[in-house]
Coordinates of C-alpha atoms in Angstrom, one line a residue:
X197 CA 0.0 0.0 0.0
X198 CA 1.0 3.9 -1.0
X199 CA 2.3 5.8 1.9
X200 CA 2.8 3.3 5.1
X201 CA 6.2 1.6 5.3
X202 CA 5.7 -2.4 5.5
X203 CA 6.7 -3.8 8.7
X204 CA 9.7 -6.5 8.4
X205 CA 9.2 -10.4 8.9
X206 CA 10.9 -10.1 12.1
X207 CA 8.9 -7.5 13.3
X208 CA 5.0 -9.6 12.4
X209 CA 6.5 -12.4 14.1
X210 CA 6.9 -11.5 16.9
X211 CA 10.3 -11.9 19.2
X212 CA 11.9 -15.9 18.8
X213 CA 10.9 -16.2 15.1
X214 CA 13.7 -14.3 13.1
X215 CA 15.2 -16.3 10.5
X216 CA 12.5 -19.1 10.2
X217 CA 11.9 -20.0 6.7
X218 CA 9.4 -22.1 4.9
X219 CA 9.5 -23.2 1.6
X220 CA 6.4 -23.1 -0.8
X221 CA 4.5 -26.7 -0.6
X222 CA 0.8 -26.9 -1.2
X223 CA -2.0 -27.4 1.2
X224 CA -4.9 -29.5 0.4
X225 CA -6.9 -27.9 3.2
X226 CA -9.4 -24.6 3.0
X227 CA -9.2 -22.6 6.0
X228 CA -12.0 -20.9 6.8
X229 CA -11.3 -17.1 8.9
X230 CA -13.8 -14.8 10.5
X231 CA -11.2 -11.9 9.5
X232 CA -13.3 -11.1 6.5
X233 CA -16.6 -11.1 8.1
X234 CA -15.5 -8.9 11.0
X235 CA -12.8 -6.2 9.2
X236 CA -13.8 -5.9 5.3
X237 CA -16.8 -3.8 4.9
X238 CA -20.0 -5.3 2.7
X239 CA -19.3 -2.2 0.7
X240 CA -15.7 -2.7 -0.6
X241 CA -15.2 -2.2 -4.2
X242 CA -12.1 -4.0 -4.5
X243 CA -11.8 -7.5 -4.7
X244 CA -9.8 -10.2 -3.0
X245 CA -9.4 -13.8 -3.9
X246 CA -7.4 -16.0 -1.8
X247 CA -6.9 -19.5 -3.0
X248 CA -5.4 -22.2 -0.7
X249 CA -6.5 -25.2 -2.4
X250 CA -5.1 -27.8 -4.9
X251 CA -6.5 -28.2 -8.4
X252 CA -8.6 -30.7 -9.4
X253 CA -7.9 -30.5 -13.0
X254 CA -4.8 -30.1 -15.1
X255 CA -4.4 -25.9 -15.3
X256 CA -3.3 -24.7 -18.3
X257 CA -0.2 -22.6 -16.6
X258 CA 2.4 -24.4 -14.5
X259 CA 1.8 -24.7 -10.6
X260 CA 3.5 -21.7 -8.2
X261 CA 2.3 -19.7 -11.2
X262 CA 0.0 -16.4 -11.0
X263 CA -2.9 -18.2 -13.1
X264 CA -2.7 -21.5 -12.0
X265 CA -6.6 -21.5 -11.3
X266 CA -7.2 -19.7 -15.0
X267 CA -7.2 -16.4 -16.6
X268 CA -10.0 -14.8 -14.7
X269 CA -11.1 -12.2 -18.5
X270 CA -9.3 -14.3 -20.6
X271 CA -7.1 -11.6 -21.1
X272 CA -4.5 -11.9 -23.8
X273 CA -1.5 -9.7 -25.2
X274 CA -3.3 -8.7 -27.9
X275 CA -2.9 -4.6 -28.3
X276 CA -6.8 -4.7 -30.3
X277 CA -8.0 -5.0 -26.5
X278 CA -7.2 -2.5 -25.0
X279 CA -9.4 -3.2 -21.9
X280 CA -8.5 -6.8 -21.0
X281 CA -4.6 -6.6 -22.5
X282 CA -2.7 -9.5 -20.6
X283 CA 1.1 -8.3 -19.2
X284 CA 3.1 -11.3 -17.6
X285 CA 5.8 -10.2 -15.5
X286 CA 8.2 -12.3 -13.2
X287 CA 6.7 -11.3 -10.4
X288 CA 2.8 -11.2 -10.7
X289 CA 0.3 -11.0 -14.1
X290 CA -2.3 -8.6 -14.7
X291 CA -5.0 -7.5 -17.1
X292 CA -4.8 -3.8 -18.3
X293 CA -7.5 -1.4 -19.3
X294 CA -6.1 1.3 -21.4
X295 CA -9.0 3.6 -21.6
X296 CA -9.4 3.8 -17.7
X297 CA -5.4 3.6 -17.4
X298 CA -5.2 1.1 -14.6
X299 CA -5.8 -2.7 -14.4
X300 CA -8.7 -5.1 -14.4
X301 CA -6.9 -7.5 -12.0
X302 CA -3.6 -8.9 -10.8
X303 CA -2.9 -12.3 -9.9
X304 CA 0.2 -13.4 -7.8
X305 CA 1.1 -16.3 -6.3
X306 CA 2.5 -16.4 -2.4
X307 CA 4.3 -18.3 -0.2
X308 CA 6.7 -17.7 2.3
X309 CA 9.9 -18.0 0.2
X310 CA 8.5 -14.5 -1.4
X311 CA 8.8 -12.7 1.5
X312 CA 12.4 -11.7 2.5
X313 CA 14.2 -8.8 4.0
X314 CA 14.4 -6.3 1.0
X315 CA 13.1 -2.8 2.1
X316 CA 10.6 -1.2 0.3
X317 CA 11.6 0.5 -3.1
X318 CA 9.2 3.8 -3.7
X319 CA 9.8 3.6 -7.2
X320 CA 7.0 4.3 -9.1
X321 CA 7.4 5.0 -12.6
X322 CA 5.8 4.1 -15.7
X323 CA 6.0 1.0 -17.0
X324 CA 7.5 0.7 -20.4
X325 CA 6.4 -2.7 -21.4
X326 CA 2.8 -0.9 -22.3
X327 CA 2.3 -0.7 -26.3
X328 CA 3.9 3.0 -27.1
X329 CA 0.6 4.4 -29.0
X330 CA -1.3 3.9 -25.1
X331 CA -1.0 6.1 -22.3
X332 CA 1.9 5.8 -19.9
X333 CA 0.7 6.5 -16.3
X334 CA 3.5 8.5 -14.4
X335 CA 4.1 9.1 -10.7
X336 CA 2.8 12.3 -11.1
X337 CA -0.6 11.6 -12.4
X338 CA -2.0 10.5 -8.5
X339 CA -2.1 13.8 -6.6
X340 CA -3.2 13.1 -3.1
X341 CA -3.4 16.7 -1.9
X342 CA -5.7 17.6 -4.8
X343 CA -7.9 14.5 -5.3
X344 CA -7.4 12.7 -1.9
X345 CA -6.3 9.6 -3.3
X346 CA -3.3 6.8 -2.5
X347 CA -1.5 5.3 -5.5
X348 CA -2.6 1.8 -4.0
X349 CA -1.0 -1.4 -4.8
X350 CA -2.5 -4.3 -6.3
X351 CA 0.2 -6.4 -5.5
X352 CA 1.8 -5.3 -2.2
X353 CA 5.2 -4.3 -2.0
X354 CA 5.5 -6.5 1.1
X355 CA 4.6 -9.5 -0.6
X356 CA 7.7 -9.2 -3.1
X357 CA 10.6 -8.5 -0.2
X358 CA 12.7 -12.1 -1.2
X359 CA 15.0 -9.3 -3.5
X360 CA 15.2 -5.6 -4.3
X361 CA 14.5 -6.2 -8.4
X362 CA 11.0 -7.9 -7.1
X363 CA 9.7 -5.3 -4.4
X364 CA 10.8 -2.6 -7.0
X365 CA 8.2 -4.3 -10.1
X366 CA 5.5 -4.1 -7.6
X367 CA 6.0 0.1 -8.0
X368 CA 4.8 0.0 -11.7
X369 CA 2.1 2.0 -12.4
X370 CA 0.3 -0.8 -14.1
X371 CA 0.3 -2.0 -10.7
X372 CA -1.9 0.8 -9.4
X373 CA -5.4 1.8 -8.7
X374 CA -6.4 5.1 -7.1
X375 CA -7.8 4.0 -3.2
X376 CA -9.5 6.5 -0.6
X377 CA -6.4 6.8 2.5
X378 CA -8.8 4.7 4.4
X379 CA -9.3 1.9 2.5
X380 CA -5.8 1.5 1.0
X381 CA -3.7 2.3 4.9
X382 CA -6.1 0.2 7.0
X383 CA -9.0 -1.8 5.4
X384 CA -7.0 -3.1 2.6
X385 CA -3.3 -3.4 4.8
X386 CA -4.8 -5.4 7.1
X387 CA -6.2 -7.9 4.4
X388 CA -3.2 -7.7 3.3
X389 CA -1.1 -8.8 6.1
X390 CA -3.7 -11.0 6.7
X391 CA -2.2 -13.3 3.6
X392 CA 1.0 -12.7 4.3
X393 CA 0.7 -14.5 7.3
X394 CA -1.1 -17.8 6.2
X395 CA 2.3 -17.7 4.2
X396 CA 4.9 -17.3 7.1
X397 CA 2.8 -18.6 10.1
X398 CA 0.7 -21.5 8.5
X399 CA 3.3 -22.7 5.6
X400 CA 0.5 -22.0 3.3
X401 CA 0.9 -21.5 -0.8
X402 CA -1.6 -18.2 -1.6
X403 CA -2.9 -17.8 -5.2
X404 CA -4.4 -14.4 -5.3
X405 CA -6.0 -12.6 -7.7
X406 CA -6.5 -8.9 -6.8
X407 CA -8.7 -5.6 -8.5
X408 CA -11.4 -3.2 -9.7
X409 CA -12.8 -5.5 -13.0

């Protein structure tokens, strides 16, 4: 999330826990948490899914991939769509919308092997792999003290800390949607954190697809 520093592993965990590591492995089991019912308001327009289950069928993208479970729009790299144009990067996939400059949906995959001690990057720039005839959001174009709105992460920066290169692709632009302070800093961080620890406290693999679509 825009504007609130992530906290480091050590410091979620709690005192006793630094260092502990657990690789990805899947988990057969659904876990079912109040946390939604009792902290994510009916009315939130963004939308969370949080997969913890194994396929029953062959996908058609590899496992400890973002679309594992299936392209959500069937979104493909085709510039002719320029509101459901698929963009696979290393460290999560999304569908763009070029005529509302941000996108559909983001999917990433989690575990705890993703989240390492590489501080947050605050780079947000444009991101160049857009088709050059399409509009390039810059940093610039989210002005908080005029409109009153966060540059808010899709994927969070704290989910990609395992290396500097990874946290920094999380500050695309593409990777962007305009969120009320509110939403984005406490509503949404605390979902947030939420996933992050199934990954580190309950060795759980997260599939997650994220957005406005």
């Amino acid at each position: 999330a825009d504007r609130v520093p992530h906290a480091s592993r050590e410091q979620r965990r709690g005192p006793g826990r630094a260092g502990a590591r657990n690789p990805c492995r899947r988990r057969t089991q659904a876990r079912s948490r109040a946390f939604l019912a009792s902290k994510v308001p009916a009315a939130a327009v963004l939308v969370f899914s949080c997969m913890v289950l194994q396929a029953q069928q062959a996908p058609v993208y590899p496992e400890n991939t973002p679309l594992y479970f299936g392209n959500p729009s069937r979104a493909a790299a085709d510039v002719s769509d320029e509101d459901n144009y698929l963009m696979e990067k290393k460290q999560y996939t999304l569908s763009y919308s070029s005529t509302r400059h941000i996108p559909n949906w983001v999917a990433w995959h989690l575990c705890a092997a993703d989240l390492g001690k590489a501080g947050r990057a605050d780079t947000f720039r444009a991101d160049t792999q857009l088709p050059d005839q399409w509009y390039h959001v810059v940093k610039n174009d989210y002005q908080y003290a005029r409109f009153g709105f966060d540059r808010g992460h899709i994927c969070p920066s704290a989910d990609r800390t395992d290396s500097q290169e990874n946290n920094s692709a999380t500050f695309l632009m593409t990777n962007m949607v305009p969120q009320t302070a509110d939403n984005n800093r406490v509503t949404w961080e605390g979902l947030e954190e939420y996933a992050r620890d199934l990954a580190i406290d309950d060795g759980s693999e997260l599939y997650i697809i994220s957005g406005v679509y």
